[in-house]
PDB file of C-alpha atoms in Angstrom:
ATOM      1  CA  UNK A   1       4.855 -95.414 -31.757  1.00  0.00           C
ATOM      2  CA  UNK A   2       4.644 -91.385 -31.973  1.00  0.00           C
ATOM      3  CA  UNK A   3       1.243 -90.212 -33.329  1.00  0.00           C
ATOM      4  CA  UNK A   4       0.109 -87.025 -34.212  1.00  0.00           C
ATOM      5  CA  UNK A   5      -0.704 -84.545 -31.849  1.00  0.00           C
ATOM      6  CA  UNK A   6      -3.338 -81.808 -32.420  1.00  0.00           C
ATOM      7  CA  UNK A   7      -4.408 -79.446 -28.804  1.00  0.00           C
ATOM      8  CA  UNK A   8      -6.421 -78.125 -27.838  1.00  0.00           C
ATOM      9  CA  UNK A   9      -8.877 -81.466 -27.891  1.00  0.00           C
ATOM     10  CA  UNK A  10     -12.036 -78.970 -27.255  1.00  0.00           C
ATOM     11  CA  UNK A  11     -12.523 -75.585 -27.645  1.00  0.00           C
ATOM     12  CA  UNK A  12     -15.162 -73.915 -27.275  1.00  0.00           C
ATOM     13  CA  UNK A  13     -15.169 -70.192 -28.564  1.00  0.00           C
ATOM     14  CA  UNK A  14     -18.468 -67.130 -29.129  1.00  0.00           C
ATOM     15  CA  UNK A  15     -19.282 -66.255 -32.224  1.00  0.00           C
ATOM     16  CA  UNK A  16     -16.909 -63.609 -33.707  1.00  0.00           C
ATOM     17  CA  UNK A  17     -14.214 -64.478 -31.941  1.00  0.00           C
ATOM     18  CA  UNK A  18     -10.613 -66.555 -32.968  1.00  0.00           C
ATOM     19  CA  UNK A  19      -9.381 -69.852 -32.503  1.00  0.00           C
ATOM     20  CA  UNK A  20      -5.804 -71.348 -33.211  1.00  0.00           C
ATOM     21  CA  UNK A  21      -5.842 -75.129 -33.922  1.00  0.00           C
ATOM     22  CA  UNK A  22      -2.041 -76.791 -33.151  1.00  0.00           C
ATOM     23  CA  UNK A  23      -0.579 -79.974 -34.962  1.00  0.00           C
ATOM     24  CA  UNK A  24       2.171 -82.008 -34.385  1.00  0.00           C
ATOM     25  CA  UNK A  25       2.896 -84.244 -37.064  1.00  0.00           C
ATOM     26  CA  UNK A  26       4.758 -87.455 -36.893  1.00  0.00           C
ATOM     27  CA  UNK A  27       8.670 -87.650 -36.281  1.00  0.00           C
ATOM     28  CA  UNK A  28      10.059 -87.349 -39.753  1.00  0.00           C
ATOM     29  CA  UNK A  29       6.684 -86.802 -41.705  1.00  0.00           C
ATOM     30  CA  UNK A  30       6.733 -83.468 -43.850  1.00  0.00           C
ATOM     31  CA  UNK A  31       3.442 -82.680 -44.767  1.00  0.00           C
ATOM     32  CA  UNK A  32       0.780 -81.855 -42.528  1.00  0.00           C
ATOM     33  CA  UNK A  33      -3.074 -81.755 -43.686  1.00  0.00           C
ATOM     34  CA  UNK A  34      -6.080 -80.167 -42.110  1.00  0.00           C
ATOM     35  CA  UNK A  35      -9.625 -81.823 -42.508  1.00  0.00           C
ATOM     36  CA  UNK A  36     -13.485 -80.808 -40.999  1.00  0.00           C
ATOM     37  CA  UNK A  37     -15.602 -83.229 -39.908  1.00  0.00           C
ATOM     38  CA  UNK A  38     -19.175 -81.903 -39.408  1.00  0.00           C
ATOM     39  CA  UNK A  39     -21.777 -84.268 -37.330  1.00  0.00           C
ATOM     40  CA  UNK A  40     -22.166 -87.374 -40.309  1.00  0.00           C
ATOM     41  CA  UNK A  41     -20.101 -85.828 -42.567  1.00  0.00           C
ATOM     42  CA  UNK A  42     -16.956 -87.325 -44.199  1.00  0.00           C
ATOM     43  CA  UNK A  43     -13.777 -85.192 -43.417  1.00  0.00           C
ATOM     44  CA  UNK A  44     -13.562 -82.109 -45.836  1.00  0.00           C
ATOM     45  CA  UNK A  45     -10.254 -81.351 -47.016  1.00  0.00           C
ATOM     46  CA  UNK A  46      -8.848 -77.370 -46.088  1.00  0.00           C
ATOM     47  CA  UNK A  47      -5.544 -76.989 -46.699  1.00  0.00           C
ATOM     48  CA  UNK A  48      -2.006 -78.667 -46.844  1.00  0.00           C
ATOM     49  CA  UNK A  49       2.160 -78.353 -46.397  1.00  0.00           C
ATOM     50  CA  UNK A  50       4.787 -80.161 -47.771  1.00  0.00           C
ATOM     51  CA  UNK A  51       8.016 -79.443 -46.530  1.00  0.00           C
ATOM     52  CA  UNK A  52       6.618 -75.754 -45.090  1.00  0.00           C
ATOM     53  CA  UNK A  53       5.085 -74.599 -48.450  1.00  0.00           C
ATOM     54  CA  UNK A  54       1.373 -74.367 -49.028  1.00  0.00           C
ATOM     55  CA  UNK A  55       0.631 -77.338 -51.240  1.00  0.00           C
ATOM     56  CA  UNK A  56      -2.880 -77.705 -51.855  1.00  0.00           C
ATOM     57  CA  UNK A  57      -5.890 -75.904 -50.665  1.00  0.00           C
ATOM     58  CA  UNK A  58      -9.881 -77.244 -50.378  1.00  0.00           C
ATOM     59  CA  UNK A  59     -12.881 -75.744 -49.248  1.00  0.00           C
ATOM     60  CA  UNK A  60     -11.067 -73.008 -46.237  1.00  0.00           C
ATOM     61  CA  UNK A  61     -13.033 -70.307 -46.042  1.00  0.00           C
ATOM     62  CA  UNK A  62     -11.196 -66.985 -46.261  1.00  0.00           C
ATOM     63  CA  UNK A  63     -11.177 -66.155 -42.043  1.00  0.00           C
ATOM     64  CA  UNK A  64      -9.395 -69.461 -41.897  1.00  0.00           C
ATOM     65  CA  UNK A  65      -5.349 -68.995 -42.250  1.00  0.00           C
ATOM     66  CA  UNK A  66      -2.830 -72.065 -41.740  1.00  0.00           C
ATOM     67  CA  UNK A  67       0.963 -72.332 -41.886  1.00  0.00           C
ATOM     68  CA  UNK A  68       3.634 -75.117 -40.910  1.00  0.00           C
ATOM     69  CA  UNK A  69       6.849 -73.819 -38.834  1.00  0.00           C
ATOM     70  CA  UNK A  70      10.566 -75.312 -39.329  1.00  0.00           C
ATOM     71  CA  UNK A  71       9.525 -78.246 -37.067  1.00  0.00           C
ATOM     72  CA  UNK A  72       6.817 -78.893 -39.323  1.00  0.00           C
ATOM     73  CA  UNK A  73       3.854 -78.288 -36.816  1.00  0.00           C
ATOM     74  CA  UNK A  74       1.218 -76.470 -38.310  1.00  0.00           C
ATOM     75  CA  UNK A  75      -1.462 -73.900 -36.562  1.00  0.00           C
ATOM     76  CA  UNK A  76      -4.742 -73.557 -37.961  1.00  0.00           C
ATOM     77  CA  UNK A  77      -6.175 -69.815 -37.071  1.00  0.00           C
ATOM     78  CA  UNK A  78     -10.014 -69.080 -37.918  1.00  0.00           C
ATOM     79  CA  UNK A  79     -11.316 -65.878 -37.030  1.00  0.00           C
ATOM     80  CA  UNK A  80     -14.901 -64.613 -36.937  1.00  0.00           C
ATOM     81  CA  UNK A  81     -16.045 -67.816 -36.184  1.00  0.00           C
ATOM     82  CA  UNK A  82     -19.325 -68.391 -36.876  1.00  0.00           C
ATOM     83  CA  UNK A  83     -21.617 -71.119 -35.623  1.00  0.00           C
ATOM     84  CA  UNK A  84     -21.418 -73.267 -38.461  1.00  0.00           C
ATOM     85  CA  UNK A  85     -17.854 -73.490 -37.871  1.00  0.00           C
ATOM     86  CA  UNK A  86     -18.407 -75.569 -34.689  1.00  0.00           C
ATOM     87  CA  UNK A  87     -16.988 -79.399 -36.033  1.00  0.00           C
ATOM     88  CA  UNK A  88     -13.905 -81.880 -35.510  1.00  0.00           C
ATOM     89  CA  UNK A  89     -10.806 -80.556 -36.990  1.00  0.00           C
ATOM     90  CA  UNK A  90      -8.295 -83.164 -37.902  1.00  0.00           C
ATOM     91  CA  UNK A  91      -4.804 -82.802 -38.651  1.00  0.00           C
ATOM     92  CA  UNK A  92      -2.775 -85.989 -40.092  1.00  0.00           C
ATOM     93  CA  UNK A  93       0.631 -86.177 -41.455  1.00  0.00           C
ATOM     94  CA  UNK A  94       2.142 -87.806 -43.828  1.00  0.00           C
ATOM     95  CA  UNK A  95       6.057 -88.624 -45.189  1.00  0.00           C
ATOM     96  CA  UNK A  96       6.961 -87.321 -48.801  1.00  0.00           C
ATOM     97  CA  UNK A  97       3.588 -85.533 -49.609  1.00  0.00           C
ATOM     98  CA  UNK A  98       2.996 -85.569 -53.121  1.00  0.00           C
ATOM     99  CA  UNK A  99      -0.084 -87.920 -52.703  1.00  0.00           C
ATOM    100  CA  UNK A 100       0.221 -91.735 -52.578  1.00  0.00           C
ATOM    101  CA  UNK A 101       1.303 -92.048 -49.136  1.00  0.00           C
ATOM    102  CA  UNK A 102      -0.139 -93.072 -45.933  1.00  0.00           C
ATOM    103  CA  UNK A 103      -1.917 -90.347 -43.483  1.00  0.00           C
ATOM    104  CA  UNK A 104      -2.077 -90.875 -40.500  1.00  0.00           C
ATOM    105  CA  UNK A 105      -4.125 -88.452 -38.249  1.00  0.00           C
ATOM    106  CA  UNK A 106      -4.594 -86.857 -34.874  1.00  0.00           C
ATOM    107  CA  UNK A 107      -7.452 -87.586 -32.317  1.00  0.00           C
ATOM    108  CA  UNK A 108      -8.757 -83.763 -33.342  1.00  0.00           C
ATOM    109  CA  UNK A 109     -10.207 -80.580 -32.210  1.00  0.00           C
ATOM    110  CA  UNK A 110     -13.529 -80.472 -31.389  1.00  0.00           C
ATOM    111  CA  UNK A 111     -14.697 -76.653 -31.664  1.00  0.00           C
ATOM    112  CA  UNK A 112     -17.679 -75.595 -30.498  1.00  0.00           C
ATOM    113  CA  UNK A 113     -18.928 -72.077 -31.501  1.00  0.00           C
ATOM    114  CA  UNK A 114     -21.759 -70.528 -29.400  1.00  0.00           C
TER     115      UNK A 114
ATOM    116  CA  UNK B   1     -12.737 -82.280 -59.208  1.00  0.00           C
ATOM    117  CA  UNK B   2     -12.276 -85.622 -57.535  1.00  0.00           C
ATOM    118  CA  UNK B   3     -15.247 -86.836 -56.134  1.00  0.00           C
ATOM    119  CA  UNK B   4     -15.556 -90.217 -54.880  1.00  0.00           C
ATOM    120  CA  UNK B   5     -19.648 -91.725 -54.057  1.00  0.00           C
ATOM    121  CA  UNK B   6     -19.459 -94.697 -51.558  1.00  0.00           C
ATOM    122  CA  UNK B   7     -22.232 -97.469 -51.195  1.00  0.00           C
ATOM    123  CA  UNK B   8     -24.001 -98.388 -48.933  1.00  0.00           C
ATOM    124  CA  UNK B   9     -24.502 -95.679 -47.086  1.00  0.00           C
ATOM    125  CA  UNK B  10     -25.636 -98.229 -44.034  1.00  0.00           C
ATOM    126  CA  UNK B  11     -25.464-102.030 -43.939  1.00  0.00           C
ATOM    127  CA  UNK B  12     -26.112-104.111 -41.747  1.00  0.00           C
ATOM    128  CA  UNK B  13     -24.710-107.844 -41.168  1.00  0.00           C
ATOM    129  CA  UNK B  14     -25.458-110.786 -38.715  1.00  0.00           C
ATOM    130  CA  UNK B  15     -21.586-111.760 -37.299  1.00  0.00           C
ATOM    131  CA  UNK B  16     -19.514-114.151 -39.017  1.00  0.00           C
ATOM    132  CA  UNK B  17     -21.265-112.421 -42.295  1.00  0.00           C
ATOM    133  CA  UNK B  18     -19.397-110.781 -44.701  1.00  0.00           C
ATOM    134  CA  UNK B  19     -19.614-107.250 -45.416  1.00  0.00           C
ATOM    135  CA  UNK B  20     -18.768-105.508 -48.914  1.00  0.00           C
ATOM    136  CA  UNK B  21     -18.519-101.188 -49.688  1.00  0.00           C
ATOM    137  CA  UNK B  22     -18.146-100.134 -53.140  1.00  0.00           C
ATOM    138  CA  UNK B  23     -16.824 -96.716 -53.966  1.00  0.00           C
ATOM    139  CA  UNK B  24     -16.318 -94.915 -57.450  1.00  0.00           C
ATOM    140  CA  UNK B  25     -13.875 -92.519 -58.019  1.00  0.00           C
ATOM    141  CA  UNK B  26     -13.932 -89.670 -60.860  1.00  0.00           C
ATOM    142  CA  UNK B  27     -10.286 -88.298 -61.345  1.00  0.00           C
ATOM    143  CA  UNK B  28      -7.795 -90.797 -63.047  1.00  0.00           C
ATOM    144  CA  UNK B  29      -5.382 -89.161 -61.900  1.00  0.00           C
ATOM    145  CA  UNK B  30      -6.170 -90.842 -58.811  1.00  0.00           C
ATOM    146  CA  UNK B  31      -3.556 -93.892 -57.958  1.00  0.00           C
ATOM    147  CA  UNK B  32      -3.319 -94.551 -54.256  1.00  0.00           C
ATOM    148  CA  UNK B  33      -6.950 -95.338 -52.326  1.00  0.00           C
ATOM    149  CA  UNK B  34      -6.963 -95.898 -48.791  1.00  0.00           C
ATOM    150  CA  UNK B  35      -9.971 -97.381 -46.033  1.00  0.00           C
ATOM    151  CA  UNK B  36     -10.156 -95.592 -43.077  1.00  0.00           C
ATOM    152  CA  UNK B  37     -12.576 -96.893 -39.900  1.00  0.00           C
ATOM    153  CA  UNK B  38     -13.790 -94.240 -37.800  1.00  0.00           C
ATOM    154  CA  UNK B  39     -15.553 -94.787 -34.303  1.00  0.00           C
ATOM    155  CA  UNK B  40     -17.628 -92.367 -33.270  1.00  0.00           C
ATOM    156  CA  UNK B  41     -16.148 -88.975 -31.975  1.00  0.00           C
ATOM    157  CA  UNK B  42     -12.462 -90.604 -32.733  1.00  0.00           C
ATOM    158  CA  UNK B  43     -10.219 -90.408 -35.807  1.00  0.00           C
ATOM    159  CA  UNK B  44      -9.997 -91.751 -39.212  1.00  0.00           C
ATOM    160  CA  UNK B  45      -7.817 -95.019 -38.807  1.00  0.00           C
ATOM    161  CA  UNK B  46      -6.016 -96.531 -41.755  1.00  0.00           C
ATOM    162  CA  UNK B  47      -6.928-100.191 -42.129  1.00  0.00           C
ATOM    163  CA  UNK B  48      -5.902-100.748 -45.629  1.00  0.00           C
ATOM    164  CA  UNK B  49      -4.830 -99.487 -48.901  1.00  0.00           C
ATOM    165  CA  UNK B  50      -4.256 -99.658 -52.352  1.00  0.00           C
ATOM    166  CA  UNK B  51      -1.653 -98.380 -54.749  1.00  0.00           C
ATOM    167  CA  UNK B  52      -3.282 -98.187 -58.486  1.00  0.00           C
ATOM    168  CA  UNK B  53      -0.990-100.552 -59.882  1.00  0.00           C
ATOM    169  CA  UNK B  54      -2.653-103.602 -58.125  1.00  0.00           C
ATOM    170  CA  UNK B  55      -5.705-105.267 -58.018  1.00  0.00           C
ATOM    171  CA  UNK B  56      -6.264-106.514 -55.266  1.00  0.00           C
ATOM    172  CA  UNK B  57      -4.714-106.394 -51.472  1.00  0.00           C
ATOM    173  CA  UNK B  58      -5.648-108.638 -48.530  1.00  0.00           C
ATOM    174  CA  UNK B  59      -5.103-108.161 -44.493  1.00  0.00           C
ATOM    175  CA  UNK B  60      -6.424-110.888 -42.526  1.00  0.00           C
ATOM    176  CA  UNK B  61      -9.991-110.235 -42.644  1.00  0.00           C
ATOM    177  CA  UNK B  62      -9.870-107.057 -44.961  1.00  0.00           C
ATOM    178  CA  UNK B  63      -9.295-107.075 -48.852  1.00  0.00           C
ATOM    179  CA  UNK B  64      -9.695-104.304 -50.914  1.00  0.00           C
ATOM    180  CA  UNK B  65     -10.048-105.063 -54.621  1.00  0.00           C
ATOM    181  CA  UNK B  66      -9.411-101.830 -57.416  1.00  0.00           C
ATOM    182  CA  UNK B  67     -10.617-101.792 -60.906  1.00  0.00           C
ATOM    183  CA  UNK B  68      -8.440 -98.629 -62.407  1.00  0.00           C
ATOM    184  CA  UNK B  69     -10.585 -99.257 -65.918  1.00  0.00           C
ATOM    185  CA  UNK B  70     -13.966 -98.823 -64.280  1.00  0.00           C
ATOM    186  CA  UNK B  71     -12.470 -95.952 -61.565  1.00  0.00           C
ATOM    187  CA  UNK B  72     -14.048 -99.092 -58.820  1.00  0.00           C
ATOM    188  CA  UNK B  73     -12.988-100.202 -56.102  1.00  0.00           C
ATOM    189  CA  UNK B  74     -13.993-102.368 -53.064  1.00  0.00           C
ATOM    190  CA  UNK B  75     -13.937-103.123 -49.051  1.00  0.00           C
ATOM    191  CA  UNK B  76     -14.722-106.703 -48.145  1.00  0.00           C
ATOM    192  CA  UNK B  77     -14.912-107.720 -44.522  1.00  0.00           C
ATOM    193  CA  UNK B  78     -15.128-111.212 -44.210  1.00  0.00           C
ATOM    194  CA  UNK B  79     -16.088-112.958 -40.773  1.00  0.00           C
ATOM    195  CA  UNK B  80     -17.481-109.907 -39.612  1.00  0.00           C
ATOM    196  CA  UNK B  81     -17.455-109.429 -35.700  1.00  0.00           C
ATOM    197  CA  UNK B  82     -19.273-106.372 -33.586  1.00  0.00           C
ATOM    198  CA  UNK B  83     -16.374-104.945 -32.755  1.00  0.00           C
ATOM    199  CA  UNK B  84     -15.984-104.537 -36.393  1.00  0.00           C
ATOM    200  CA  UNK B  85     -19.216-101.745 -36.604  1.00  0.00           C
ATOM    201  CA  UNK B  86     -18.126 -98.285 -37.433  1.00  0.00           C
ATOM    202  CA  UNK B  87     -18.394 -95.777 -40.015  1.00  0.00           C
ATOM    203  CA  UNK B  88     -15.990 -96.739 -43.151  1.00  0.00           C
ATOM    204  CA  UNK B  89     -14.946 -94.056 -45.121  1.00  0.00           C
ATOM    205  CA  UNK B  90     -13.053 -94.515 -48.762  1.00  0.00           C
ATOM    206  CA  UNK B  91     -10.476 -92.148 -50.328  1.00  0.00           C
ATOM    207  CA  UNK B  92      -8.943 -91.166 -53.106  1.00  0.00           C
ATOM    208  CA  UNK B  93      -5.769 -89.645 -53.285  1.00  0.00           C
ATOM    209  CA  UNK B  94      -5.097 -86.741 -55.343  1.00  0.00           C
ATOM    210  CA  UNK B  95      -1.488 -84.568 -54.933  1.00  0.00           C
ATOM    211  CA  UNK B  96      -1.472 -83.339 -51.579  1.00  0.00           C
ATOM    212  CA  UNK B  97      -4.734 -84.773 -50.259  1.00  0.00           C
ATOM    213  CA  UNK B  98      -7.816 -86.676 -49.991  1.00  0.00           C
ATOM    214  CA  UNK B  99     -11.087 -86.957 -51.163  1.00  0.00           C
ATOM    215  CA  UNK B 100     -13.472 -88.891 -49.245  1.00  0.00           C
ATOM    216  CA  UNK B 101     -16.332 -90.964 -50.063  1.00  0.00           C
ATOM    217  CA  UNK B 102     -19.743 -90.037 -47.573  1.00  0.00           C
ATOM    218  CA  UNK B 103     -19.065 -93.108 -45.597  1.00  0.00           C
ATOM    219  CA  UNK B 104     -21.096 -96.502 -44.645  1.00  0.00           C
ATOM    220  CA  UNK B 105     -22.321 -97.186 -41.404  1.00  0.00           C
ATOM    221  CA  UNK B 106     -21.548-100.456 -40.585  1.00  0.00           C
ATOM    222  CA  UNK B 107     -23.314-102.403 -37.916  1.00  0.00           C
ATOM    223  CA  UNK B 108     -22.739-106.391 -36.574  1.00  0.00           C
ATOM    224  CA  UNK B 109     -25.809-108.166 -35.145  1.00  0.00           C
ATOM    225  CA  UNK B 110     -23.918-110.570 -32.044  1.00  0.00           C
TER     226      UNK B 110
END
């Protein structure tokens, strides 16, 4: 079965500079989540879409930006990255948003700031 | 906010033991809690979940029990096996996400 696809799987990026985190969601799922995963740290929520609309937003620091296109992939951009930035980024997807429904996510982007 | 505290934060089991997580959750809005196992450096995997209007689900090995009065509820691994030790992390869902509890490190003795 189709999974969700996040590139690139490692990036690793000086401080200062941008990075643009891609995920492809699930055939047929609408909403698309973004989550940061620090070294023993549960995944922190950033930001989600439902149906291309901003639906919810966590702790994203201002120099992070996200959107989801008409196929539903979403990019992640962060700018001025800084080196506590450097974690796993997970995308997963879900079908209906609104809460209450499975998410399923990608094997993530591990970004390493230097 | 939501914010969900998960216990233990490490436990440790001899196999064929079983293993039990508790997690509290703080929102009652709250109605759809999910388990996810997590090996490290891969992703969150879904290995159970359950809706707020039941109290209890099982899966082979896995039941999670919910007690929507006292915001509780539970991951019991029964027959534990090493292939079985990872990091389990709880959830609670709120409208367009999830909050996670800090995870239990989970580790079966052969």
């Amino acid at each position: 079965a189709a999974g969700v696809i996040q590139s690139p799987r490692h990036l690793i990026k000086e401080k200062r500079e941008t990075a643009t985190l891609k995920c492809y969601p699930i055939p047929r799922h609408d909403t698309v989540y973004w989550y940061q995963q620090g070294p023993g740290q549960d995944p922190q929520f950033l930001i989600s879409f439902y149906e291309k609309m901003q639906s919810d937003k966590g702790s994203i620091p201002d120099r992070f930006s996200a959107q989801q296109f008409s196929d539903y992939h979403s990019e992640l951009n962060m700018s001025s990255l800084e080196l506590g930035d450097s974690a796993l980024y997970f995308c997963a997807s879900s079908v209906q948003g609104r809460g209450g429904y499975e998410q399923y996510f990608g094997p993530g982007t591990r970004l390493t700031v230097t | 906010g939501e914010n969900v505290e998960q216990h233990p934060s490490t436990l440790s089991v001899q196999e064929g033991d079983s293993a039990v997580i508790k997690c509290t959750y703080s929102d009652s809005a709250s109605n759809y809690f999910p388990w996810y196992k997590q090996e490290l450096g891969k992703r969150p995997q879904l290995i159970i979940d359950i809706r707020s209007n039941v109290g209890e689900k099982k899966d082979q090995r896995i039941a999670v029990t919910l007690n929507k009065t006292a915001k509780h509820f539970s991951l019991h691994i029964t027959e534990t096996q090493p292939e079985d030790s990872a990091v389990y992390f709880c959830a609670a869902s709120l409208p367009d996400k999830l909050i996670f509890g800090t995870g239990t490190r989970l580790q079966v003795f052969p």
